[in-house]
mmCIF file of C-alpha atoms in Angstrom:
data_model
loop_
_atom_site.group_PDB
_atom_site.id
_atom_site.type_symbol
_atom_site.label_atom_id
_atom_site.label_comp_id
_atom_site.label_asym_id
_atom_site.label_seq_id
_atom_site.Cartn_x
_atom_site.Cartn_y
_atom_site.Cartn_z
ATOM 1 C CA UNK A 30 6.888 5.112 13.243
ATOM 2 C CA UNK A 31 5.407 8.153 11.189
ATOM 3 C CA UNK A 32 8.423 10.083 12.258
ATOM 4 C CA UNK A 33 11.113 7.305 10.618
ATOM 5 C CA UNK A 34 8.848 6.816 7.707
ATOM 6 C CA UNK A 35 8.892 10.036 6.899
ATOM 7 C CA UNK A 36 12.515 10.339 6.713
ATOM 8 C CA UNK A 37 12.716 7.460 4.465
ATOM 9 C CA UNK A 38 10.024 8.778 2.286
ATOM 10 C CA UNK A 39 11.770 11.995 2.150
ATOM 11 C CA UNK A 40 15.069 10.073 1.266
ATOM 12 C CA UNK A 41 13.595 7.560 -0.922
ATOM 13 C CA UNK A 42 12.550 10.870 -3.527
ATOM 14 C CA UNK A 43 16.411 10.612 -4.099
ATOM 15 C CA UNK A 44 16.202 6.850 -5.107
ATOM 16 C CA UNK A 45 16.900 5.998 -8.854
ATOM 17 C CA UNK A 46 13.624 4.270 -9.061
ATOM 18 C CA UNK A 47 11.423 7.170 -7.736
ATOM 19 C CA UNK A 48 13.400 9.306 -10.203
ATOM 20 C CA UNK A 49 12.628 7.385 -12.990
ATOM 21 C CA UNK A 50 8.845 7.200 -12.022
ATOM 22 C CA UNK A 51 8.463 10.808 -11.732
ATOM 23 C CA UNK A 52 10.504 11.336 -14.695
ATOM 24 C CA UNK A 53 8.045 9.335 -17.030
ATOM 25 C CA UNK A 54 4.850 10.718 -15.219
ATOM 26 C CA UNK A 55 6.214 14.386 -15.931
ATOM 27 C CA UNK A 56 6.624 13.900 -19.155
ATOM 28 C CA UNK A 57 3.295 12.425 -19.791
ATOM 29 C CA UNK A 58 2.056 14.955 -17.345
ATOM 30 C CA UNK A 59 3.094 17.885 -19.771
ATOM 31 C CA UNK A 60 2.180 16.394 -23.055
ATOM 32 C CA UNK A 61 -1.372 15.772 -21.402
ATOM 33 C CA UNK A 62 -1.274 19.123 -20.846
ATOM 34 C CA UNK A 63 -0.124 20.242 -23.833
ATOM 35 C CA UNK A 64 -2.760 18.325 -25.476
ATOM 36 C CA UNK A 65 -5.603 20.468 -23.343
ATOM 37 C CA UNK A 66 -3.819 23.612 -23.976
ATOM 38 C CA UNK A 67 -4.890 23.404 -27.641
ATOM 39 C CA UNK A 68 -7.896 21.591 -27.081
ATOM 40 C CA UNK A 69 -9.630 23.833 -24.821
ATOM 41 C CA UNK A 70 -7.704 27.046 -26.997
ATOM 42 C CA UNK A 71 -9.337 25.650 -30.110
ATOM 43 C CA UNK A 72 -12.710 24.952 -28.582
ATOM 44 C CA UNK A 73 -12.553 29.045 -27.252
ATOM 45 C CA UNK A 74 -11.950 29.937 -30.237
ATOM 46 C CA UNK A 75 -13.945 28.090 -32.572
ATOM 47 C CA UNK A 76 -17.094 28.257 -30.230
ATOM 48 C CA UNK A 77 -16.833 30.839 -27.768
ATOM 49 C CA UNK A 78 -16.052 33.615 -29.460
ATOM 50 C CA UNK A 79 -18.359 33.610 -32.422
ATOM 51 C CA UNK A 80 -20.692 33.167 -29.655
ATOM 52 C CA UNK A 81 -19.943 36.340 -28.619
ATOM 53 C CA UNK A 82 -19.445 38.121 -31.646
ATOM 54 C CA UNK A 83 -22.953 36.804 -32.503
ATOM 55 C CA UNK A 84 -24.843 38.000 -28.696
ATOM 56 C CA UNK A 85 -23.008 41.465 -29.698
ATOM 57 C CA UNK A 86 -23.079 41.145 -33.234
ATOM 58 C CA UNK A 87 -19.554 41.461 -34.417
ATOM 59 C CA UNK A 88 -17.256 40.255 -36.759
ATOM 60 C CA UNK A 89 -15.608 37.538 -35.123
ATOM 61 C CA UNK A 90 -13.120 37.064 -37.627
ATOM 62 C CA UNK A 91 -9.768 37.507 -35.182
ATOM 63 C CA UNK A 92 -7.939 39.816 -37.336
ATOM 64 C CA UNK A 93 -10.650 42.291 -37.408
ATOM 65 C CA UNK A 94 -12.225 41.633 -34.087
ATOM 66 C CA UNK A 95 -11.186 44.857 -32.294
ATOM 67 C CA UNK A 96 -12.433 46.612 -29.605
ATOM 68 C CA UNK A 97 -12.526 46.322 -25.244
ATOM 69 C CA UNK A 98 -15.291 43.684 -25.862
ATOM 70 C CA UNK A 99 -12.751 41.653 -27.614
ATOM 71 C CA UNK A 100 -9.766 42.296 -25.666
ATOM 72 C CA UNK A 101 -11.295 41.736 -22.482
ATOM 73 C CA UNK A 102 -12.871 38.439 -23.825
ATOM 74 C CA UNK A 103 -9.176 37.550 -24.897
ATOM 75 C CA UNK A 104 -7.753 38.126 -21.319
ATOM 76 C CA UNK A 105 -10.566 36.682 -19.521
ATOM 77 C CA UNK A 106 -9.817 33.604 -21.692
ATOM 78 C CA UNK A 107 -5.969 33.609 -21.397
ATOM 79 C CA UNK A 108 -6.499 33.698 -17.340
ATOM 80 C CA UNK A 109 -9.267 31.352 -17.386
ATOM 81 C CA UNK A 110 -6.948 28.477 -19.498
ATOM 82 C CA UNK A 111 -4.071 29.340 -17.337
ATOM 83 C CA UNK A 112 -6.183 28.258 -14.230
ATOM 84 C CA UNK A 113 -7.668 25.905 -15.344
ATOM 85 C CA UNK A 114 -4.127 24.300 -16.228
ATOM 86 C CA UNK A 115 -2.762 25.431 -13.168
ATOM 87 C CA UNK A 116 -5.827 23.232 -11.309
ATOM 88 C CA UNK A 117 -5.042 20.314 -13.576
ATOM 89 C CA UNK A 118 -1.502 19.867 -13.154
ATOM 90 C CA UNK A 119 -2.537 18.066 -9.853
ATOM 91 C CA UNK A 120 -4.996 16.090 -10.998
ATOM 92 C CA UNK A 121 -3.134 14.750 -14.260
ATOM 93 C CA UNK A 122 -0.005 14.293 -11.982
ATOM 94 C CA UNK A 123 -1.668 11.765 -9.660
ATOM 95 C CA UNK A 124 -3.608 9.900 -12.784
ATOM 96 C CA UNK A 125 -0.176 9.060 -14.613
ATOM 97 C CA UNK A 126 2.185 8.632 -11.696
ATOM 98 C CA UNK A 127 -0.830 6.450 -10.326
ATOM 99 C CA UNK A 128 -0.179 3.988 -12.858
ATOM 100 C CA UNK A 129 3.910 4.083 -12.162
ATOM 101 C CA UNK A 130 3.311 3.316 -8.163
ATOM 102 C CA UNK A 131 4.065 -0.550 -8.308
ATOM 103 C CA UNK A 132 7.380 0.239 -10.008
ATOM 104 C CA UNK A 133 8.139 2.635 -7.922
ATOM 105 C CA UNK A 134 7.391 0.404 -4.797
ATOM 106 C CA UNK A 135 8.999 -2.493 -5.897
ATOM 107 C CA UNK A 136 12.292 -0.887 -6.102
ATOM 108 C CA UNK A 137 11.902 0.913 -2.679
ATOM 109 C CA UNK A 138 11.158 -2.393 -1.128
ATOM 110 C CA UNK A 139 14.559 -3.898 -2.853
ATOM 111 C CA UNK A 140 16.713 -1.398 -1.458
ATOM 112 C CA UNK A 141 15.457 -1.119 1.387
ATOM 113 C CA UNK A 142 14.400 -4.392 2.752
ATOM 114 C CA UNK A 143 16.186 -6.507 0.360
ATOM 115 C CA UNK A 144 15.613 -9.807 2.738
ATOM 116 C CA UNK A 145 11.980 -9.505 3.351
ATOM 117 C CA UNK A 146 9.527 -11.122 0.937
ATOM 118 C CA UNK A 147 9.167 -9.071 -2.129
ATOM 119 C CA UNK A 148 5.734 -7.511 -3.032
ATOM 120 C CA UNK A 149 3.476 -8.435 -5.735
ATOM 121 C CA UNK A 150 1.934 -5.551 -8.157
ATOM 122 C CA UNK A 151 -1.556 -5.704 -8.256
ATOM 123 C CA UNK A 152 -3.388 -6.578 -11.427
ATOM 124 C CA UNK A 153 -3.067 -3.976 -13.945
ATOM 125 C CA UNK A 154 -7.216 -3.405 -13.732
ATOM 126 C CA UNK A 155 -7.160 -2.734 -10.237
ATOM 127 C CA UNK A 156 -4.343 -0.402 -10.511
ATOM 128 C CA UNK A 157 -5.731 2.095 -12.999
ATOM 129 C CA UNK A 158 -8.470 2.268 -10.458
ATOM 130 C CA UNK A 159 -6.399 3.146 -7.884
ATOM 131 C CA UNK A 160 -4.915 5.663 -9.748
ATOM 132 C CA UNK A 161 -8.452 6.898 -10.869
ATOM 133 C CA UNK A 162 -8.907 7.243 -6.779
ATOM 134 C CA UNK A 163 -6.265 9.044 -6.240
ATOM 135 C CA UNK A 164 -7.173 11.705 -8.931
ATOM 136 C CA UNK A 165 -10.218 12.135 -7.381
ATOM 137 C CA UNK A 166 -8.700 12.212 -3.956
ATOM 138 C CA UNK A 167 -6.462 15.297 -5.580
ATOM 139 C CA UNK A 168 -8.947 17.049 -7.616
ATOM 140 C CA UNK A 169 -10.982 17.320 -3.731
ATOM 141 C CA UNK A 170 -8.027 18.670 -2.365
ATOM 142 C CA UNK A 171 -7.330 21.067 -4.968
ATOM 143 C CA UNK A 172 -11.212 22.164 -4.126
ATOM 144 C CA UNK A 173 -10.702 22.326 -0.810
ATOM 145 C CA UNK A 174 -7.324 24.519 -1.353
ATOM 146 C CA UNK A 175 -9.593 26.880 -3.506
ATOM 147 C CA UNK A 176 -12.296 27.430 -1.109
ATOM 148 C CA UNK A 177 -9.335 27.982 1.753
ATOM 149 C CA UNK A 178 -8.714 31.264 -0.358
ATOM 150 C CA UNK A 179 -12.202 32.200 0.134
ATOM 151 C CA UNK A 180 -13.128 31.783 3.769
ATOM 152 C CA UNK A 181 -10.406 31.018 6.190
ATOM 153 C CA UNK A 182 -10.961 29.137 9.901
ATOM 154 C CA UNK A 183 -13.309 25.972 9.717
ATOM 155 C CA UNK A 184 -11.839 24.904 6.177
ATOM 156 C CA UNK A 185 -8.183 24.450 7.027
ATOM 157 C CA UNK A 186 -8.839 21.686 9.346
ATOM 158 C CA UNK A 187 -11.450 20.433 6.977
ATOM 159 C CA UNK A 188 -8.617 20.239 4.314
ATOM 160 C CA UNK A 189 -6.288 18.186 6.066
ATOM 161 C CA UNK A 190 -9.203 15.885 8.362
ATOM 162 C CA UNK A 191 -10.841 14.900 4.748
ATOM 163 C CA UNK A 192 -7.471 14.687 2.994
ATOM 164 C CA UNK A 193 -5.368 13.094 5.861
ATOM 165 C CA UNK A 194 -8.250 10.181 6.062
ATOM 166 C CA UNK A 195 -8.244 9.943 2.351
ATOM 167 C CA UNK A 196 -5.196 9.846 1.675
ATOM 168 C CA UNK A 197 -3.803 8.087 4.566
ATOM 169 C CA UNK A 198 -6.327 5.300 3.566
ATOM 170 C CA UNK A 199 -5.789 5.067 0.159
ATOM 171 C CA UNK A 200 -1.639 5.225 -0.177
ATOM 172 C CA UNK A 201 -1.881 2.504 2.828
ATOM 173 C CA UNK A 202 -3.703 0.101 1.595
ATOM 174 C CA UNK A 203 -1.923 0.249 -1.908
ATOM 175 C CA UNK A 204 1.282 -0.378 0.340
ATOM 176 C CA UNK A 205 -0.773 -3.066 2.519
ATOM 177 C CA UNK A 206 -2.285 -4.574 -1.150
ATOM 178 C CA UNK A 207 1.231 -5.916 -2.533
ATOM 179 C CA UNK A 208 1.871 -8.148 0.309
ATOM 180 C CA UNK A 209 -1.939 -9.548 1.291
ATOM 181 C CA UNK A 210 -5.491 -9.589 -0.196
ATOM 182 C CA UNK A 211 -7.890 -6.600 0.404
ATOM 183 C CA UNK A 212 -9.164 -8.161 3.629
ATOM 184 C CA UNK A 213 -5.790 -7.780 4.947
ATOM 185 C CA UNK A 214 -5.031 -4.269 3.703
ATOM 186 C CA UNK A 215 -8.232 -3.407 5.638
ATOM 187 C CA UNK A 216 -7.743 -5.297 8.851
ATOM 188 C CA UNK A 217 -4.194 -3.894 9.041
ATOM 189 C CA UNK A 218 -5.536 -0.152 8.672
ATOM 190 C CA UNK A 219 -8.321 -0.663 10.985
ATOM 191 C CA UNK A 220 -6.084 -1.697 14.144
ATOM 192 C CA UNK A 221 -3.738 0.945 13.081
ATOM 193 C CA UNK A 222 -6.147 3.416 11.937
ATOM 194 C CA UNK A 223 -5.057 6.810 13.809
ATOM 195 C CA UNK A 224 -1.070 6.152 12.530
ATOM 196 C CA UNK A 225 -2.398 5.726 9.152
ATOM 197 C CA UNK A 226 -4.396 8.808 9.797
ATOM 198 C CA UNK A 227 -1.441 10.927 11.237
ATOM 199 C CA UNK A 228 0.571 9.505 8.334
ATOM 200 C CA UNK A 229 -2.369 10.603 5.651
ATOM 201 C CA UNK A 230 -2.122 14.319 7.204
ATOM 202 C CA UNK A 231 1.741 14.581 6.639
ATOM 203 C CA UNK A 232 0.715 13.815 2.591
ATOM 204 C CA UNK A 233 -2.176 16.431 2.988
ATOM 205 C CA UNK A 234 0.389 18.837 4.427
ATOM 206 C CA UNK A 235 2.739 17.877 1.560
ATOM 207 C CA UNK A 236 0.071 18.112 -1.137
ATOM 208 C CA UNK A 237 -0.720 21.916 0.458
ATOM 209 C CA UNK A 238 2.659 22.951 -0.889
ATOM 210 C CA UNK A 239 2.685 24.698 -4.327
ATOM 211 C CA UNK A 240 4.965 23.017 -7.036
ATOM 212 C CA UNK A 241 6.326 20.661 -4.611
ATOM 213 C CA UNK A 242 2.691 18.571 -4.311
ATOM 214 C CA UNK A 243 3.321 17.231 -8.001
ATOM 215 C CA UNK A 244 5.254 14.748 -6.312
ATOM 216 C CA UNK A 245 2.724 13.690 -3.540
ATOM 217 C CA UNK A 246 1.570 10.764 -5.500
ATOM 218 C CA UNK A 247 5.313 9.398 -5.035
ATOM 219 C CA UNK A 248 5.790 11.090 -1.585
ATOM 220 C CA UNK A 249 2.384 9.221 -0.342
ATOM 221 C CA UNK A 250 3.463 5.863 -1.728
ATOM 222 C CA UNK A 251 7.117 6.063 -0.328
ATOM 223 C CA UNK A 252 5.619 7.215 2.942
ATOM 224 C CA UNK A 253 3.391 4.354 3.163
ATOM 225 C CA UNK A 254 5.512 1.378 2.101
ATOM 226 C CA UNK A 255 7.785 2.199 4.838
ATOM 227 C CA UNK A 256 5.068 3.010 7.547
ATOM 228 C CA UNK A 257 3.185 -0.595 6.373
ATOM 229 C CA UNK A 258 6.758 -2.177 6.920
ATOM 230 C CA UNK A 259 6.877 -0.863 10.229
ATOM 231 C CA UNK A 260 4.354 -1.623 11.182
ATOM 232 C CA UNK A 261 4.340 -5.275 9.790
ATOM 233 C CA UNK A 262 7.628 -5.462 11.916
ATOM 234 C CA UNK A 263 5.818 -4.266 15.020
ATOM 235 C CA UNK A 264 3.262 -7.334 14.371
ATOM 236 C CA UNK A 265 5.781 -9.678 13.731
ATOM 237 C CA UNK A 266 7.581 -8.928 17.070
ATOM 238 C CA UNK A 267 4.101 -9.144 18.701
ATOM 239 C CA UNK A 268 3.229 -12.462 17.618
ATOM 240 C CA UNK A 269 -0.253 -10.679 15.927
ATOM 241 C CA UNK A 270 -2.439 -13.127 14.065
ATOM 242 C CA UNK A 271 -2.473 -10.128 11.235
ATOM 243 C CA UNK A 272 1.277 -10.614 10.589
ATOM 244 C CA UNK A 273 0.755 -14.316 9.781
ATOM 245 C CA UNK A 274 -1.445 -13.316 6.287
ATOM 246 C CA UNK A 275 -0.307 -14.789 3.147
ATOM 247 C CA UNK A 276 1.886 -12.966 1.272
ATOM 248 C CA UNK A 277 0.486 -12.624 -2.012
ATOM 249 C CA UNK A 278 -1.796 -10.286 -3.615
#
């Protein structure tokens, strides 16, 4: 099942729908980012370095503030907003296309299984806390990525046990949550907890890959709403009690 899903989820990137999604969170993504650029470039300037011109007791004033003090303060800070940019663009990413996911879903699940019942987005509260989650799920990630640089081994699997349970949980039970109550996204990832997990470390694997994770907030979703489908299939053949759940949200 993790095998087809994933083929769909790589196809379903194409779709018109997931287009549009990431289309609107990229755009949102960069003026967000925008908007720090010249936050955190005016708070450097108009607190950082007249703190340092005071501790060394210059003239802070930039078109006379000369010097290697003042150059390497300059660089340092022009590297130091680049990464810190660079570490956000996950983060931000996830937040905004967070709040896109229903759409997104919704027109997965009617071109793809047009003659199943459709899903129901989940109220608009409950979303933006799923999308908070999944920004935190990233930003851990991200942390995990940065300490992989550091000291090699041990962390790697770390990285993709703690993100491939994370995130396997999380994108599941938002594709579980459209079609049942919370009790029913949970029962349906405990009996099928180790797919959901091998599913959660094919995001973490995708999420690993520079550039290419800005879409793992769409990846993880598409991924998901065909593995729950699946496996809702799989019950329904089965005659499982957990198949019979009400379908509404």
């Amino acid at each position: 099942m993790i095998y087809s899903s994933l083929v769909l989820a790589l196809q379903s990137l194409l779709h018109p729908g997931m287009r549009a999604t990431f289309w609107k969170s990229l755009g949102l993504t960069i003026l967000a980012l925008i908007g720090a650029w010249f936050a955190i470039s005016s708070g450097f300037t108009e607190l950082a370095i007249p703190w340092v011109s005071d501790f060394f007791q210059l003239d802070y004033q930039l078109p006379q503030w000369t010097g290697w003090i003042s150059f390497f303060a300059l660089m340092a800070a022009g590297f130091g907003l680049a990464a810190v940019l660079a570490f956000l663009i996950g983060p931000v990413s996830a937040l905004i296309a967070g709040i896109f996911l229903d759409d997104a879903a919704e027109a997965l699940e009617e071109t793809y299984y047009p003659d199943d019942p459709p899903g129901k987005a989940m109220p608009i509260a409950e979303g933006i806390w799923l999308a908070i989650k999944f920004t935190g799920i990233v930003i851990l990630g991200n942390l995990f990525a940065l300490v992989l640089l550091l000291v090699p081994g041990i962390n790697l699997i770390a990285f993709f046990v703690v993100n491939g349970y994370l995130l396997g949980r999380e994108f599941f039970e938002f594709a579980a949550r459209r079609f049942g109550p919370q009790d029913y996204a949970r029962m349906m990832r405990s009996k099928h907890g180790m797919t959901i997990f091998g599913a959660g470390l094919v995001i973490a694997g995708f999420m690993a890959i520079p550039i290419l994770n800005i879409l793992t907030p769409l990846f993880g979703a598409a991924l998901m709403v065909h593995l729950h489908k699946a496996i809702a299939e799989r019950e329904t053949r089965r005659g499982s009690p957990v198949s019979s759940r009400p379908q509404s949200a």
